[in-house]
Amino acid sequence: MKELSIFKVGLVLAEDGFPISSRRILAGEIDRSGRCCRRLVIAVGSRNPVKIRAVERVFSRVLSSSFDVKSVEVDSGVPPQPFGDQTVKGAIERARRAMSALDADYGVGIEAGLFFNKALNRHLDVQFCAIVDRTGRVTVGHGPGFYYPPAVEGRVRGDLSVGDVMEMIYGLKDLGKKSGAVGFLSKGLMDRTTLTEAAIIMALIPRLSSELYEVDEHDCQESEKG
């Protein structure tokens, strides 16, 4: 008798980024070709217009199906000024809570925080993005990092954010909803929207090249850790 061979076949995704299945076809979510039969809902865990605009821009380049971006203010579960891993946890929590609150297909959480670099002996500001979907999968990425003037870095703490300090020192109000501190410090060469878009794209990489990533292993374990 011939020895049985087992072949692993990757998932075939519909245009909404979720696997094609007979259940979904029968439910009217997609057609037999994987095209969406309804508008997707992408939930952003913030009312910040910069974050919302960045999500709209990136997802319009990624999804061929129609979608609506909705926003909701959620508790990140971390201090106003996150440090280190608090930043990642805050992004994931924002994504989860936004998706749950709006019963969305995708939840997007964006959180900026300070990470200490031993080689530089100072903190870098890095913005993280977490994307969670209704299957429970979580993917994370971050954008470029930069450091602040000593006068700013020295005053920042958990309950006093970079935005608070920038306003105190330079009189710049609501920077996070405009070009951001990066826009001010880079003299306009970079703004917060572009910085946020980069973080979102990085978080999408395991989804854009899903055939190269083990969907059921690392990403789902990250989701369970919180």
Coordinates of C-alpha atoms in Angstrom, one line a residue:
M1 CA 0.0 0.0 0.0
K2 CA 1.3 3.4 -1.0
E3 CA 2.5 5.6 1.9
L4 CA 0.1 8.4 2.7
S5 CA 1.4 11.9 2.0
I6 CA 0.2 14.9 3.8
F7 CA 0.4 18.4 2.3
K8 CA -0.1 21.6 4.1
V9 CA -2.1 24.1 2.0
G10 CA -2.2 27.7 3.0
L11 CA -5.3 29.7 3.6
V12 CA -6.9 31.4 0.7
L13 CA -8.0 34.9 1.7
A14 CA -11.0 36.9 0.5
E15 CA -10.6 40.5 -0.4
D16 CA -11.4 41.5 3.2
G17 CA -8.3 39.7 4.5
F18 CA -10.3 36.8 6.0
P19 CA -10.2 33.1 4.8
I20 CA -12.7 32.1 2.2
S21 CA -15.1 29.4 3.5
S22 CA -18.4 27.9 2.6
R23 CA -19.9 29.2 5.8
R24 CA -19.0 32.8 4.8
I25 CA -20.4 32.3 1.3
L26 CA -23.7 30.9 2.6
A27 CA -23.9 33.7 5.1
G28 CA -23.7 36.3 2.3
E29 CA -20.4 37.8 3.6
I30 CA -18.5 37.0 0.4
D31 CA -19.2 35.5 -3.0
R32 CA -17.6 32.4 -4.5
S33 CA -14.7 34.5 -5.8
G34 CA -14.0 36.0 -2.4
R35 CA -15.4 39.4 -3.2
C36 CA -17.1 41.2 -0.2
C37 CA -20.9 41.5 -0.2
R38 CA -20.9 44.2 2.5
R39 CA -18.9 47.2 3.7
L40 CA -16.2 46.4 6.3
V41 CA -16.0 48.3 9.5
I42 CA -12.6 49.4 10.8
A43 CA -12.6 50.7 14.3
V44 CA -10.0 53.2 15.6
G45 CA -9.4 53.3 19.3
S46 CA -9.1 57.1 19.5
R47 CA -10.9 60.3 18.4
N48 CA -7.6 61.9 17.4
P49 CA -8.1 63.2 13.8
V50 CA -4.5 62.4 12.9
K51 CA -4.9 58.7 13.8
I52 CA -8.2 58.4 12.0
R53 CA -6.9 60.1 8.8
A54 CA -3.8 57.8 8.8
V55 CA -5.9 54.7 9.1
E56 CA -8.2 55.9 6.2
R57 CA -5.2 56.6 4.0
V58 CA -3.4 53.3 4.6
F59 CA -6.4 51.0 4.4
S60 CA -7.6 52.6 1.2
R61 CA -4.3 51.5 -0.3
V62 CA -4.6 48.0 1.1
L63 CA -8.2 46.9 0.9
S64 CA -10.0 46.5 -2.5
S65 CA -13.3 46.1 -0.7
S66 CA -15.4 49.1 0.5
F67 CA -15.1 50.0 4.2
D68 CA -16.1 52.6 6.8
V69 CA -13.6 53.9 9.4
K70 CA -15.3 54.6 12.7
S71 CA -13.7 56.0 15.8
V72 CA -14.4 55.6 19.5
E73 CA -12.6 56.9 22.6
V74 CA -11.3 54.0 24.7
D75 CA -9.2 53.5 27.8
S76 CA -5.7 52.3 26.8
G77 CA -5.1 50.8 30.2
V78 CA -1.7 52.6 30.4
P79 CA -0.5 55.9 31.8
P80 CA -0.9 59.2 29.8
Q81 CA 2.8 58.9 28.9
P82 CA 3.7 55.3 28.3
F83 CA 7.2 53.9 28.7
G84 CA 8.6 50.8 27.0
D85 CA 6.3 47.8 26.8
Q86 CA 3.4 49.9 28.2
T87 CA 3.3 51.4 24.7
V88 CA 2.7 48.1 23.0
K89 CA 0.1 47.0 25.6
G90 CA -1.7 50.3 25.1
A91 CA -1.9 49.9 21.4
I92 CA -3.2 46.4 21.6
E93 CA -5.8 47.4 24.3
R94 CA -7.0 50.3 22.2
A95 CA -7.4 48.0 19.2
R96 CA -9.3 45.3 21.1
R97 CA -11.6 47.7 22.9
A98 CA -12.4 49.7 19.7
M99 CA -13.3 46.6 17.8
S100 CA -15.5 45.3 20.6
A101 CA -17.3 48.7 21.1
L102 CA -18.1 49.1 17.5
D103 CA -18.6 45.4 16.6
A104 CA -16.1 45.9 13.8
D105 CA -14.1 43.7 11.5
Y106 CA -10.8 45.2 12.4
G107 CA -9.7 47.3 15.4
V108 CA -6.7 49.6 15.2
G109 CA -4.9 50.9 18.2
I110 CA -2.1 53.5 18.0
E111 CA 0.1 54.5 20.9
A112 CA 3.3 56.5 21.1
G113 CA 5.8 55.9 24.0
L114 CA 9.3 56.4 25.1
F115 CA 11.9 53.6 24.9
F116 CA 15.2 53.9 26.7
N117 CA 18.2 53.1 24.5
K118 CA 21.3 52.1 26.5
A119 CA 23.7 52.8 23.7
L120 CA 22.4 56.4 23.4
N121 CA 21.6 56.7 27.2
R122 CA 18.4 58.5 26.3
H123 CA 14.8 57.8 25.3
L124 CA 13.5 57.4 21.8
D125 CA 9.9 58.3 20.9
V126 CA 8.4 55.4 19.0
Q127 CA 4.8 55.0 17.8
F128 CA 3.3 51.5 17.8
C129 CA 0.2 50.3 15.9
A130 CA -1.8 47.1 16.8
I131 CA -4.3 45.6 14.4
V132 CA -6.8 43.0 15.7
D133 CA -9.4 41.3 13.7
R134 CA -12.6 39.4 14.5
T135 CA -10.8 36.1 14.4
G136 CA -8.6 37.2 17.4
R137 CA -5.4 37.7 15.4
V138 CA -3.2 40.6 16.5
T139 CA -0.4 42.0 14.4
V140 CA 1.9 44.8 15.6
G141 CA 4.4 47.2 14.1
H142 CA 6.0 50.6 14.8
G143 CA 7.2 53.6 12.9
P144 CA 10.5 55.6 13.0
G145 CA 11.9 56.8 16.3
F146 CA 13.5 60.0 17.4
Y147 CA 14.6 61.7 20.6
Y148 CA 13.6 64.9 22.3
P149 CA 15.7 67.9 23.4
P150 CA 17.1 67.4 26.9
A151 CA 14.8 70.1 28.3
V152 CA 11.7 68.0 27.2
E153 CA 13.0 64.5 28.0
G154 CA 14.0 65.5 31.5
R155 CA 10.5 66.6 32.5
V156 CA 8.4 63.8 31.0
R157 CA 7.0 61.2 33.4
G158 CA 4.0 58.9 33.6
D159 CA 1.4 61.5 34.4
L160 CA 3.0 64.3 32.4
S161 CA 3.1 63.5 28.7
V162 CA 5.4 64.8 26.0
G163 CA 2.6 66.9 24.7
D164 CA 2.1 68.5 28.1
V165 CA 5.8 69.3 28.3
M166 CA 6.0 70.7 24.8
E167 CA 3.1 73.0 25.6
M168 CA 4.8 74.1 28.9
I169 CA 8.1 74.9 27.3
Y170 CA 7.2 76.0 23.8
G171 CA 3.6 77.1 24.1
L172 CA 2.5 74.5 21.5
K173 CA -1.0 73.3 22.3
D174 CA -2.7 70.1 20.9
L175 CA 0.4 69.1 18.9
G176 CA -0.8 65.5 18.9
K177 CA -3.8 66.4 16.9
K178 CA -1.8 68.4 14.3
S179 CA 1.6 67.9 12.9
G180 CA 2.9 66.5 16.2
A181 CA 6.1 67.1 18.1
V182 CA 7.9 65.5 15.2
G183 CA 6.5 68.1 12.8
F184 CA 7.8 70.9 15.0
L185 CA 11.2 69.4 15.7
S186 CA 11.8 68.3 12.1
K187 CA 10.9 71.8 10.8
G188 CA 8.1 70.2 8.7
L189 CA 10.1 67.5 7.1
M190 CA 8.0 64.9 8.9
D191 CA 4.6 65.1 10.4
R192 CA 2.6 62.9 12.7
T193 CA 0.2 61.7 10.1
T194 CA 3.1 60.3 8.0
L195 CA 4.7 58.8 11.1
T196 CA 1.4 57.1 12.0
E197 CA 1.0 55.8 8.5
A198 CA 4.4 54.1 8.7
A199 CA 3.4 52.3 12.0
I200 CA 0.1 51.1 10.5
I201 CA 1.9 49.7 7.4
M202 CA 4.4 47.9 9.6
A203 CA 1.5 46.3 11.5
L204 CA -0.1 45.2 8.3
I205 CA 3.0 43.4 7.0
P206 CA 2.1 39.9 8.4
R207 CA -1.3 40.3 6.8
L208 CA 0.0 41.6 3.4
S209 CA 2.3 38.6 3.2
S210 CA 0.1 36.2 5.1
E211 CA 1.4 33.2 3.2
L212 CA 4.8 33.7 4.8
Y213 CA 3.6 34.0 8.4
E214 CA 2.1 31.4 10.7
V215 CA -1.2 32.9 11.4
D216 CA -2.2 30.4 14.1
E217 CA 1.0 30.6 16.2
H218 CA 2.8 33.8 17.1
D219 CA 0.2 36.4 16.3
C220 CA -2.6 34.6 18.2
Q221 CA -0.3 34.0 21.2
E222 CA 0.3 37.8 21.3
S223 CA -3.4 38.3 21.3
E224 CA -3.8 36.0 24.3
K225 CA -1.1 37.7 26.3
G226 CA -2.7 41.2 26.3

